[in-house]
Coordinates of C-alpha atoms in Angstrom, one line a residue:
X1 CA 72.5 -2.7 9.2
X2 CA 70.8 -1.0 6.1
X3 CA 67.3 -2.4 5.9
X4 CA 65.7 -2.8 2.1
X5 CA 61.8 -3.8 1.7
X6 CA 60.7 -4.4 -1.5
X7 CA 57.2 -5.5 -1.6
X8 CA 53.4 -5.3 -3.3
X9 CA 52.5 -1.7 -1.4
X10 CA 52.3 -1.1 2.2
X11 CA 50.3 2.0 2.8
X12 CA 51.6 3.6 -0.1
X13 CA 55.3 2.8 -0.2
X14 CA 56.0 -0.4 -2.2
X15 CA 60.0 0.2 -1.7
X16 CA 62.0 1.4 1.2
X17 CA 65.3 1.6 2.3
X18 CA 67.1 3.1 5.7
X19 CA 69.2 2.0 8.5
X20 CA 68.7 0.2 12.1
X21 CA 71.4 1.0 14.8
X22 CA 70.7 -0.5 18.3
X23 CA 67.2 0.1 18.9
X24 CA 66.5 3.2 16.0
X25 CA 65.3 2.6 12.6
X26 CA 65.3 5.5 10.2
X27 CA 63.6 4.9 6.7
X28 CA 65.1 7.7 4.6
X29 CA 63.5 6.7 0.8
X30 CA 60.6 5.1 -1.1
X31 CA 59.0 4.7 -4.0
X32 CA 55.9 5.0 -3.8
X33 CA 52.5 3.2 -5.5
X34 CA 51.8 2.3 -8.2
X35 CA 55.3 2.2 -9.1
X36 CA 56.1 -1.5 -7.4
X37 CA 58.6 -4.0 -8.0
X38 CA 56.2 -6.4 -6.6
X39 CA 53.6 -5.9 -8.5
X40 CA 55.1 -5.4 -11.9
X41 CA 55.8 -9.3 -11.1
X42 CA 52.7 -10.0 -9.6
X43 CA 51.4 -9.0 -12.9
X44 CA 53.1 -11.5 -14.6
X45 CA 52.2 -14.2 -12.1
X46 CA 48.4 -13.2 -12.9
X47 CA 49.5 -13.4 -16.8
X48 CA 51.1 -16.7 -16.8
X49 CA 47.6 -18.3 -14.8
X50 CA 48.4 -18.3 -11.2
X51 CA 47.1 -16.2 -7.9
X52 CA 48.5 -13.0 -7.0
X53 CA 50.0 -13.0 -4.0
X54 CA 50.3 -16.7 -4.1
X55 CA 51.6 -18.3 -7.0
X56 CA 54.9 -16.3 -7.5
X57 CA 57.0 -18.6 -5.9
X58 CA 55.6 -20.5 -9.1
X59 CA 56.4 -18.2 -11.5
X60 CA 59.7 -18.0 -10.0
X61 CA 60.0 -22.2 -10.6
X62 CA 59.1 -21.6 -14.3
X63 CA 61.7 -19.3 -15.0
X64 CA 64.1 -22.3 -15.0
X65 CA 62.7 -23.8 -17.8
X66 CA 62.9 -20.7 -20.0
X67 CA 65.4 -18.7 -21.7
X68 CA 64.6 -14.7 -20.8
X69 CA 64.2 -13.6 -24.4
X70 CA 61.3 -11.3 -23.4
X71 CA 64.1 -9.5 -21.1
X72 CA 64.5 -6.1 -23.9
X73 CA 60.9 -6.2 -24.6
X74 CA 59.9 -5.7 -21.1
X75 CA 62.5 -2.8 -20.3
X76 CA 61.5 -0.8 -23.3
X77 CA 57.8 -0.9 -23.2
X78 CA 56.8 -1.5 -19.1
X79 CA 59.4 -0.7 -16.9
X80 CA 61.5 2.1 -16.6
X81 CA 64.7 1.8 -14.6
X82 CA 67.3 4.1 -13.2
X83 CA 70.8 3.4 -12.0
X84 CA 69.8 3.9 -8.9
X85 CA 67.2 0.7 -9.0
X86 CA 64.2 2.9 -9.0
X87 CA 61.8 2.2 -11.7
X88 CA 58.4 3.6 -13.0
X89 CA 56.1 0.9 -14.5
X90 CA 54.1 2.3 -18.2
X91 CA 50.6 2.2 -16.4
X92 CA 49.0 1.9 -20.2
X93 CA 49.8 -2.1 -20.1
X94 CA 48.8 -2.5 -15.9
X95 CA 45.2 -2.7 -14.8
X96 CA 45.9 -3.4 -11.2
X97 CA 44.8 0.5 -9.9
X98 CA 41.6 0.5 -11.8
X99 CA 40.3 -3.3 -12.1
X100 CA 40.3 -6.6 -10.4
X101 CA 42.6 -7.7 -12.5
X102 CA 46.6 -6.9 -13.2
X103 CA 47.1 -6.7 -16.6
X104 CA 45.1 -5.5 -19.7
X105 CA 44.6 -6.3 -23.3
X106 CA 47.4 -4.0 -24.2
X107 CA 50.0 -6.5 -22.2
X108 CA 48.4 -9.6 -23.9
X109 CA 49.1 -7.5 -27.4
X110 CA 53.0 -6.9 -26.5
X111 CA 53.9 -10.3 -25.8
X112 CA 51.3 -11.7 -28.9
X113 CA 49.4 -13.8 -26.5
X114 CA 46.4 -14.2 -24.2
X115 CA 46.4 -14.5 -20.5
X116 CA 47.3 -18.3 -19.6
X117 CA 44.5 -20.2 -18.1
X118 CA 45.3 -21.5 -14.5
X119 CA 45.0 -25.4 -15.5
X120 CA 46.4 -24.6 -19.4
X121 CA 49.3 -26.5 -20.4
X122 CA 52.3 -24.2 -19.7
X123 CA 54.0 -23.3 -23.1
X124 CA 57.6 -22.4 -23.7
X125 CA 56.3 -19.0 -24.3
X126 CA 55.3 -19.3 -20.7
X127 CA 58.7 -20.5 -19.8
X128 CA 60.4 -17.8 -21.6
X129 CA 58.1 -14.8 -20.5
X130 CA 58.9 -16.2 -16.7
X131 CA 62.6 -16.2 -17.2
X132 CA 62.2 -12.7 -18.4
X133 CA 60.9 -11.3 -15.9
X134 CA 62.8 -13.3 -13.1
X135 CA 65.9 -12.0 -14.7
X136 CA 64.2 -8.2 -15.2
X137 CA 63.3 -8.5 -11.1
X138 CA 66.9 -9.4 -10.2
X139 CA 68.9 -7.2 -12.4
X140 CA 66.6 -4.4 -10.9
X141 CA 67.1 -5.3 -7.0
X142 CA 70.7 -5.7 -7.7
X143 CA 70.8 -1.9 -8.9
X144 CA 68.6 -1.2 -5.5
X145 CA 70.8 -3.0 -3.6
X146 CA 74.3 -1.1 -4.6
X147 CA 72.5 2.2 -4.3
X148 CA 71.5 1.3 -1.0
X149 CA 75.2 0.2 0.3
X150 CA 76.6 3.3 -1.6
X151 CA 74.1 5.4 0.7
X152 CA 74.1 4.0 4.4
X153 CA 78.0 2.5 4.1
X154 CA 76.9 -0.4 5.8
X155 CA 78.5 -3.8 5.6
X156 CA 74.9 -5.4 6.7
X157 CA 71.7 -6.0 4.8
X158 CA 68.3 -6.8 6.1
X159 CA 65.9 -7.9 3.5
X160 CA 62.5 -8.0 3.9
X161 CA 59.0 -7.2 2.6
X162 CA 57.4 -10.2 0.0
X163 CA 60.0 -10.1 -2.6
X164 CA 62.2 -11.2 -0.5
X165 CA 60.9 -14.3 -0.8
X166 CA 62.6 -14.6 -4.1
X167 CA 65.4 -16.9 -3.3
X168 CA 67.0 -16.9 -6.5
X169 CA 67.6 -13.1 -6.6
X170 CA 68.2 -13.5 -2.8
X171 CA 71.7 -15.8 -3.9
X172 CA 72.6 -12.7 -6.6
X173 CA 72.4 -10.4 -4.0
X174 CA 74.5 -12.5 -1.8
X175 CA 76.5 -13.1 -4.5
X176 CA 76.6 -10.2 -6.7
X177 CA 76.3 -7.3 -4.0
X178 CA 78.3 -5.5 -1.8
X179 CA 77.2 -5.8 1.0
X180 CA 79.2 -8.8 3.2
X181 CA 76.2 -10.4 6.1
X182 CA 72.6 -10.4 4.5
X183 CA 69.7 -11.6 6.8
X184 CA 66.1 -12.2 5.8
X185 CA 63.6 -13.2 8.6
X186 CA 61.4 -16.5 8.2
X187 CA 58.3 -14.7 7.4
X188 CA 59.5 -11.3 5.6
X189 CA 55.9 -10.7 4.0
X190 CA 53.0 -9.4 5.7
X191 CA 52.9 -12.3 8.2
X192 CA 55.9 -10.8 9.6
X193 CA 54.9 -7.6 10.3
X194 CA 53.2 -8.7 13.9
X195 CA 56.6 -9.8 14.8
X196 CA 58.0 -6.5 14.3
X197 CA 55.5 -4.6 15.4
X198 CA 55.5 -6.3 18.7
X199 CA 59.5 -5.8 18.5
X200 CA 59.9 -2.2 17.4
X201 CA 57.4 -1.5 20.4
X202 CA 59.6 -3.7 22.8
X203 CA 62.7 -1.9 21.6
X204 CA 62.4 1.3 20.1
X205 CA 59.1 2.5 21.8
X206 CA 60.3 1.2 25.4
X207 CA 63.7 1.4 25.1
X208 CA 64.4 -2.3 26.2
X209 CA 67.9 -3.5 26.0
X210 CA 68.7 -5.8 22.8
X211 CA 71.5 -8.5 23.6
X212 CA 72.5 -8.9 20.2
X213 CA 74.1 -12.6 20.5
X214 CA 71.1 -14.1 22.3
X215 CA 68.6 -12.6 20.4
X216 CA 70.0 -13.8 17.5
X217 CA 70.3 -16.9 18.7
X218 CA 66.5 -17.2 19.5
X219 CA 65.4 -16.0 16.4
X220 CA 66.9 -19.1 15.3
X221 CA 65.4 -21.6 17.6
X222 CA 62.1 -19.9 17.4
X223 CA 60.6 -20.2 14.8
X224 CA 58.3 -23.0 15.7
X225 CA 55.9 -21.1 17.6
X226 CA 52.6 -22.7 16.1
X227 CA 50.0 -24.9 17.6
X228 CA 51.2 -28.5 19.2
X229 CA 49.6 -31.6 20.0
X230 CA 50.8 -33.1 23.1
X231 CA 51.7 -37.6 23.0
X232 CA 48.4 -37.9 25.4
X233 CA 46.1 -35.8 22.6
X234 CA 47.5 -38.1 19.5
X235 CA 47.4 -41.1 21.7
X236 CA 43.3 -40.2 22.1
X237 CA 42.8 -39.3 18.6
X238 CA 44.2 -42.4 17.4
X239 CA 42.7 -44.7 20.2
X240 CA 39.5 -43.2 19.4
X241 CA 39.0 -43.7 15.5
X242 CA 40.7 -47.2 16.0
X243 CA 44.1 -46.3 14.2
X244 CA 46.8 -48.9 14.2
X245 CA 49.7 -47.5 15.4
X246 CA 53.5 -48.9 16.7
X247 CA 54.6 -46.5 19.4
X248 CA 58.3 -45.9 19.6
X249 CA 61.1 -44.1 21.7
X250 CA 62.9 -41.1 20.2
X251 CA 65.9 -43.2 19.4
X252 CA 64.1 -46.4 17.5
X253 CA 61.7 -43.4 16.5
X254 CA 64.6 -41.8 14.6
X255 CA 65.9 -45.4 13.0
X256 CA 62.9 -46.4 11.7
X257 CA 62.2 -43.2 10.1
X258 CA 65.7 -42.7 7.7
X259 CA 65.5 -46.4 7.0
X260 CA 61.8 -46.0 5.8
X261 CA 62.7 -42.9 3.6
X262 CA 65.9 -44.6 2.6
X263 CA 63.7 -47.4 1.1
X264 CA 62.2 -45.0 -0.9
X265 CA 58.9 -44.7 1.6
X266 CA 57.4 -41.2 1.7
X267 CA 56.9 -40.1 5.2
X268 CA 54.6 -37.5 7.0
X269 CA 56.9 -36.0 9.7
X270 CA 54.6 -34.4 12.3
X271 CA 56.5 -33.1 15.5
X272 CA 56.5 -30.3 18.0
X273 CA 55.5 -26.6 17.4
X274 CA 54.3 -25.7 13.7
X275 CA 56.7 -23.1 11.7
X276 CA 56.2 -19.7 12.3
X277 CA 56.3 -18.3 8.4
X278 CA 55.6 -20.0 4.6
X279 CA 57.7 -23.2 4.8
X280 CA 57.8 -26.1 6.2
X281 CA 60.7 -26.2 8.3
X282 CA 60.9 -29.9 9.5
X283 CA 58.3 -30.5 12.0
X284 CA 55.1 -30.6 9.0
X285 CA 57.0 -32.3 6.7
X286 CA 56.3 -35.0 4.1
X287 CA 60.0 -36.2 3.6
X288 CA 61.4 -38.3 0.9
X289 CA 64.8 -39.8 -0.7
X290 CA 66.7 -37.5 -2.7
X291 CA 68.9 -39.6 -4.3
X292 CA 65.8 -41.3 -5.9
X293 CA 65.3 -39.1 -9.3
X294 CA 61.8 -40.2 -9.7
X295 CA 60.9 -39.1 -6.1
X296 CA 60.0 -35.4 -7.4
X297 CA 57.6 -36.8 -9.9
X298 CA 56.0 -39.1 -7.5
X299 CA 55.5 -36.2 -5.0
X300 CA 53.9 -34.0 -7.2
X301 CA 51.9 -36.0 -8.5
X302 CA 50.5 -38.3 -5.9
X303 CA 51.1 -36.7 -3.2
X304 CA 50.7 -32.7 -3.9
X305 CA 48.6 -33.2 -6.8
X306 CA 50.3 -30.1 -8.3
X307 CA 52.2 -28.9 -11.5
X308 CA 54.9 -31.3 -12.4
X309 CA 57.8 -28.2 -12.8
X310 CA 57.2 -27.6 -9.1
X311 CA 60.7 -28.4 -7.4
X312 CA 61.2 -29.5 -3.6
X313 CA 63.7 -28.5 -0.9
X314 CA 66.6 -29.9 0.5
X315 CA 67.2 -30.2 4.0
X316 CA 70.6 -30.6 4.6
X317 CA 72.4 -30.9 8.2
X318 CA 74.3 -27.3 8.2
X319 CA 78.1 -28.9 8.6
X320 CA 77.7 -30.0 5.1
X321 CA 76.2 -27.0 3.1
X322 CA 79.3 -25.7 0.9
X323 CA 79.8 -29.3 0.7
X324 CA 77.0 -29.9 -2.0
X325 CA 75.6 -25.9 -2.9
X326 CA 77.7 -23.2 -3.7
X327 CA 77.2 -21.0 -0.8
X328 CA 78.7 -21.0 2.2
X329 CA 76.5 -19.0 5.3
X330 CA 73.4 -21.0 6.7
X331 CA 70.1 -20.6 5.0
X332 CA 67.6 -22.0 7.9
X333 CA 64.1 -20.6 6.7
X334 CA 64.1 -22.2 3.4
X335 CA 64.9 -18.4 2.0
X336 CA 68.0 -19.1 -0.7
X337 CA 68.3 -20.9 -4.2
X338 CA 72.3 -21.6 -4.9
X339 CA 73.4 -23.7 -7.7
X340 CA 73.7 -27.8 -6.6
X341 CA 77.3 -29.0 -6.3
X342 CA 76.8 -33.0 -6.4
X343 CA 73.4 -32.7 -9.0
X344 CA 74.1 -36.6 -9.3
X345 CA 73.7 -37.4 -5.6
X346 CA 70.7 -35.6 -5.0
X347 CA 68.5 -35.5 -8.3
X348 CA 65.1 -35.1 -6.6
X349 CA 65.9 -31.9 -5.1
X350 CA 68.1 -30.2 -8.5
X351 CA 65.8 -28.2 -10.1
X352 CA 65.9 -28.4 -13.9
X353 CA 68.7 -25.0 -13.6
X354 CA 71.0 -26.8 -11.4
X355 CA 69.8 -25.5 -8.6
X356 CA 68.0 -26.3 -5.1
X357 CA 66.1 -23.8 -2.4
X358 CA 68.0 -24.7 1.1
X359 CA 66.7 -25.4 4.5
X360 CA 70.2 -25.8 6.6
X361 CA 69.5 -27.6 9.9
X362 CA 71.5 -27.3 12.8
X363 CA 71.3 -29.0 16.2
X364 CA 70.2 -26.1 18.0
X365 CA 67.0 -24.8 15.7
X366 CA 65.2 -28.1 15.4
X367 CA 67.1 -31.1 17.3
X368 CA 64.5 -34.0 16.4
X369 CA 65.1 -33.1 13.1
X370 CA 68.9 -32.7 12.8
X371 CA 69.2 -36.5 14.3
X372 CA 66.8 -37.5 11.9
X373 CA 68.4 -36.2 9.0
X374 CA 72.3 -37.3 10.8
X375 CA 70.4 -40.9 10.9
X376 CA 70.0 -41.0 7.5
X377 CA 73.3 -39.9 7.0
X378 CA 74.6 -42.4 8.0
X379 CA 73.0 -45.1 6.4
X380 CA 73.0 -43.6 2.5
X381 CA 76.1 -41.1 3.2
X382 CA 73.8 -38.3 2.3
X383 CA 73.3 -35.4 4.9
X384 CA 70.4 -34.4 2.5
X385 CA 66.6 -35.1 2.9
X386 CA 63.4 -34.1 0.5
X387 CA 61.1 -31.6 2.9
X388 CA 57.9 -30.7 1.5
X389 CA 55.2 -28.9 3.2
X390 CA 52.6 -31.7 4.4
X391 CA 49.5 -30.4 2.0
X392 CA 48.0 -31.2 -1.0
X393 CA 47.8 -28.6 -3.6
X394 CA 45.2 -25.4 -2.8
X395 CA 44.8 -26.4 1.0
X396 CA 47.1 -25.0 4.1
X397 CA 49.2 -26.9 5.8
X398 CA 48.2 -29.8 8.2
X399 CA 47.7 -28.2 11.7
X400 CA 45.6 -31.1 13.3
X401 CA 46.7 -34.9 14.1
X402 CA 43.0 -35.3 12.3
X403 CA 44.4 -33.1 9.2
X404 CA 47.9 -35.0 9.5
X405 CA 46.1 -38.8 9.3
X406 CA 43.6 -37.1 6.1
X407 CA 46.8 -36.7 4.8
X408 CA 48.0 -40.5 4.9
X409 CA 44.5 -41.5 3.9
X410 CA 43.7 -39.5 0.5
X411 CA 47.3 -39.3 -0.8
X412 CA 49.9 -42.0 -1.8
X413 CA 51.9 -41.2 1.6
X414 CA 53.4 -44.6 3.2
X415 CA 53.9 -43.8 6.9
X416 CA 53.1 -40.8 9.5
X417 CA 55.5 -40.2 12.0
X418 CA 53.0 -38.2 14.3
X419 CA 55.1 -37.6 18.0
X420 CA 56.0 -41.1 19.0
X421 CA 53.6 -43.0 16.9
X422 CA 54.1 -44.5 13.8
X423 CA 50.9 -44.8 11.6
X424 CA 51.1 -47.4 8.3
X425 CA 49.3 -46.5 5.1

């Protein structure tokens, strides 16, 4: 495979690209700080009010609602770009290698106004700037990306570093490039890097034998890797503060749950190992109906308590993904946005583009989950649930049975499924 990273900075590189055969990796180019594609848009996160290194995933969920008109202003005055993808950023508008801060006056002067205010109402002019620079970010990793094939003649692409959390470029490159398999791990920011440090130790440094199929395959089912709670720890917990609980077996466990959500209940889903990575993969979920158009409105606002253009996920049971997106591969860590094909089935989960970031589920990566999902299936003729992360705005996800029942208790949640327990508001 060629391997791409496009990130912040590492040491000093902030782009890279090479190849990986077997158990070698050879990086042959970078560019190097302060020229980064990450944090020319890491800049505009800080502009348009949220935290670096945080909120992009926001900015990248107001670009929908904008039209990139900004798009020529930024490619004359702070970004130059080569054919080859490489860019230089005009370090007269960026503060980020001399100050606490990302942008300067100068920026605020170009686009005519000042730096939004985290809790300001977001303007169309916020919209529009956002939709700029998505499109300026995607335009540029598509020129990376066909430089990179045209170098290492490889019909594979591994993604990684934290722009590759940019799941809307991540369908153009799928899309758009040439390259035909593209694989991005579940945690391709800095979180992951003690995955592959471990692993290019393991492989390249000790020369252990990959077995390509199985390894793959593991990948896969292991990403829940966190902290777990056994049934005898809930049971205490519960027992102990004097919770009311119905205790169930897996199968009336399952039942109970899709005909809740299919009532339009929102459910905490709290099961097994937590995800390895930033999403919520099924097992700390708050999960919802998403044939219920209202349901995203409810969620954000009393259940997240966050900004009302926030869009949530679709799971969907793998069998059916080209069924209702157009894209056909798997996309099981939550790392793809692709266009919605039945928008009118599943309006909670559409974002205002048309669109919807996937979490495919098969039967092997998270069982509980897949029958779950197959349960409610079968009752609505959906294969589509809502999956959230299960915490409120500003605050990690629920690790604790304790942090899990908060959850139920200071947000307008109806039910916790926690193991085989089934807590009522």
């Amino acid at each position: 495979a060629a391997i791409l990273t496009v990130d912040g900075v590492g040491e000093w590189s902030t782009t890279s690209f090479g190849t990986a055969n077997d158990t070698t990796i050879k990086l042959t180019n970078d560019i190097r700080w302060p020229h980064s594609l990450g944090l020319f848009y890491s800049a505009f996160t800080y502009f348009l009010g949220f935290k670096v290194n945080e909120g992009e995933y926001k900015l990248m969920g107001l670009s929908a609602y904008g039209k990139p008109k900004y798009y020529d202003l930024i490619m004359k005055n702070l970004v130059d770009v080569k054919n080859d993808g490489s860019i230089h950023l005009n370090m007269k508008y960026f503060s980020f290698t001399y100050d606490k801060v990302m942008t300067n006056q100068k920026f605020s002067d170009l686009f005519g106004i000042d730096r939004r205010e985290e809790d300001a109402k977001a303007e169309q002019v916020h919209y529009d700037i956002a939709a700029s620079v998505q499109l300026v970010l995607e335009d540029i990793l598509i020129k990376i990306v066909n430089h990179v094939h045209e170098k290492t003649g490889m019909k594979n692409l591994c993604l990684g570093g934290g722009v590759a959390l940019n799941g809307v470029a991540n369908y153009r490159i799928l899309k758009e490039g040439p390259f035909e398999n593209l694989h991005i791990p579940p945690s391709p920011g800095d979180g992951g890097s003690a995955i592959g440090c471990a692993q290019y130790l393991y492989f390249s440094h000790h020369n252990q034998k990959r077995i390509i199929e199985e390894s793959a395959k593991r990948i896969i089912e292991n990403i829940y890797v966190g902290p777990s709670f056994s049934q005898d720890d809930v049971k205490q917990f519960l027992d102990h503060n004097n919770i009311k609980y119905e205790t169930f077996d897996e199968v009336s466990l399952i039942k109970n749950c899709a005909k809740l959500i299919s009532e339009g209940n929102i459910i905490g889903w709290y099961q097994g190992k937590m995800e390895w990575g930033p999403r919520a993969l099924g097992n700390r979920s708050i999960l919802a109906d998403p044939r219920r158009k209202e349901m995203k409105d409810i969620l954000n606002e009393k259940i997240k308590h966050r900004e009302s253009f926030r869009p949530f996920a679709p799971s969907i049971l793998e069998e059916y993904v080209s069924e209702y997106f157009d894209m056909d591969i798997s996309s099981p860590y939550m790392n793809i946005v692709a266009p919605v094909k039945k928008p009118d089935k599943i309006p909670a989960v559409t974002h205002v583009d048309g669109t919807g970031r996937i979490q495919t589920v098969s039967k092997n990566s998270n069982p509980l989950y897949y029958k779950l999902i197959t349960e409610f299936h079968e009752l609505t003729g959906v294969p589509v649930i809502i999956n959230t992360s299960m915490n409120v705005r500003g605050e990690p996800i629920v690790n604790t049975p304790e942090q899990a029942y908060n959850m139920l208790t200071k947000t307008d949640m109806d039910y916790l499924f926690i193991k085989n327990f089934m807590v009522k508001k």
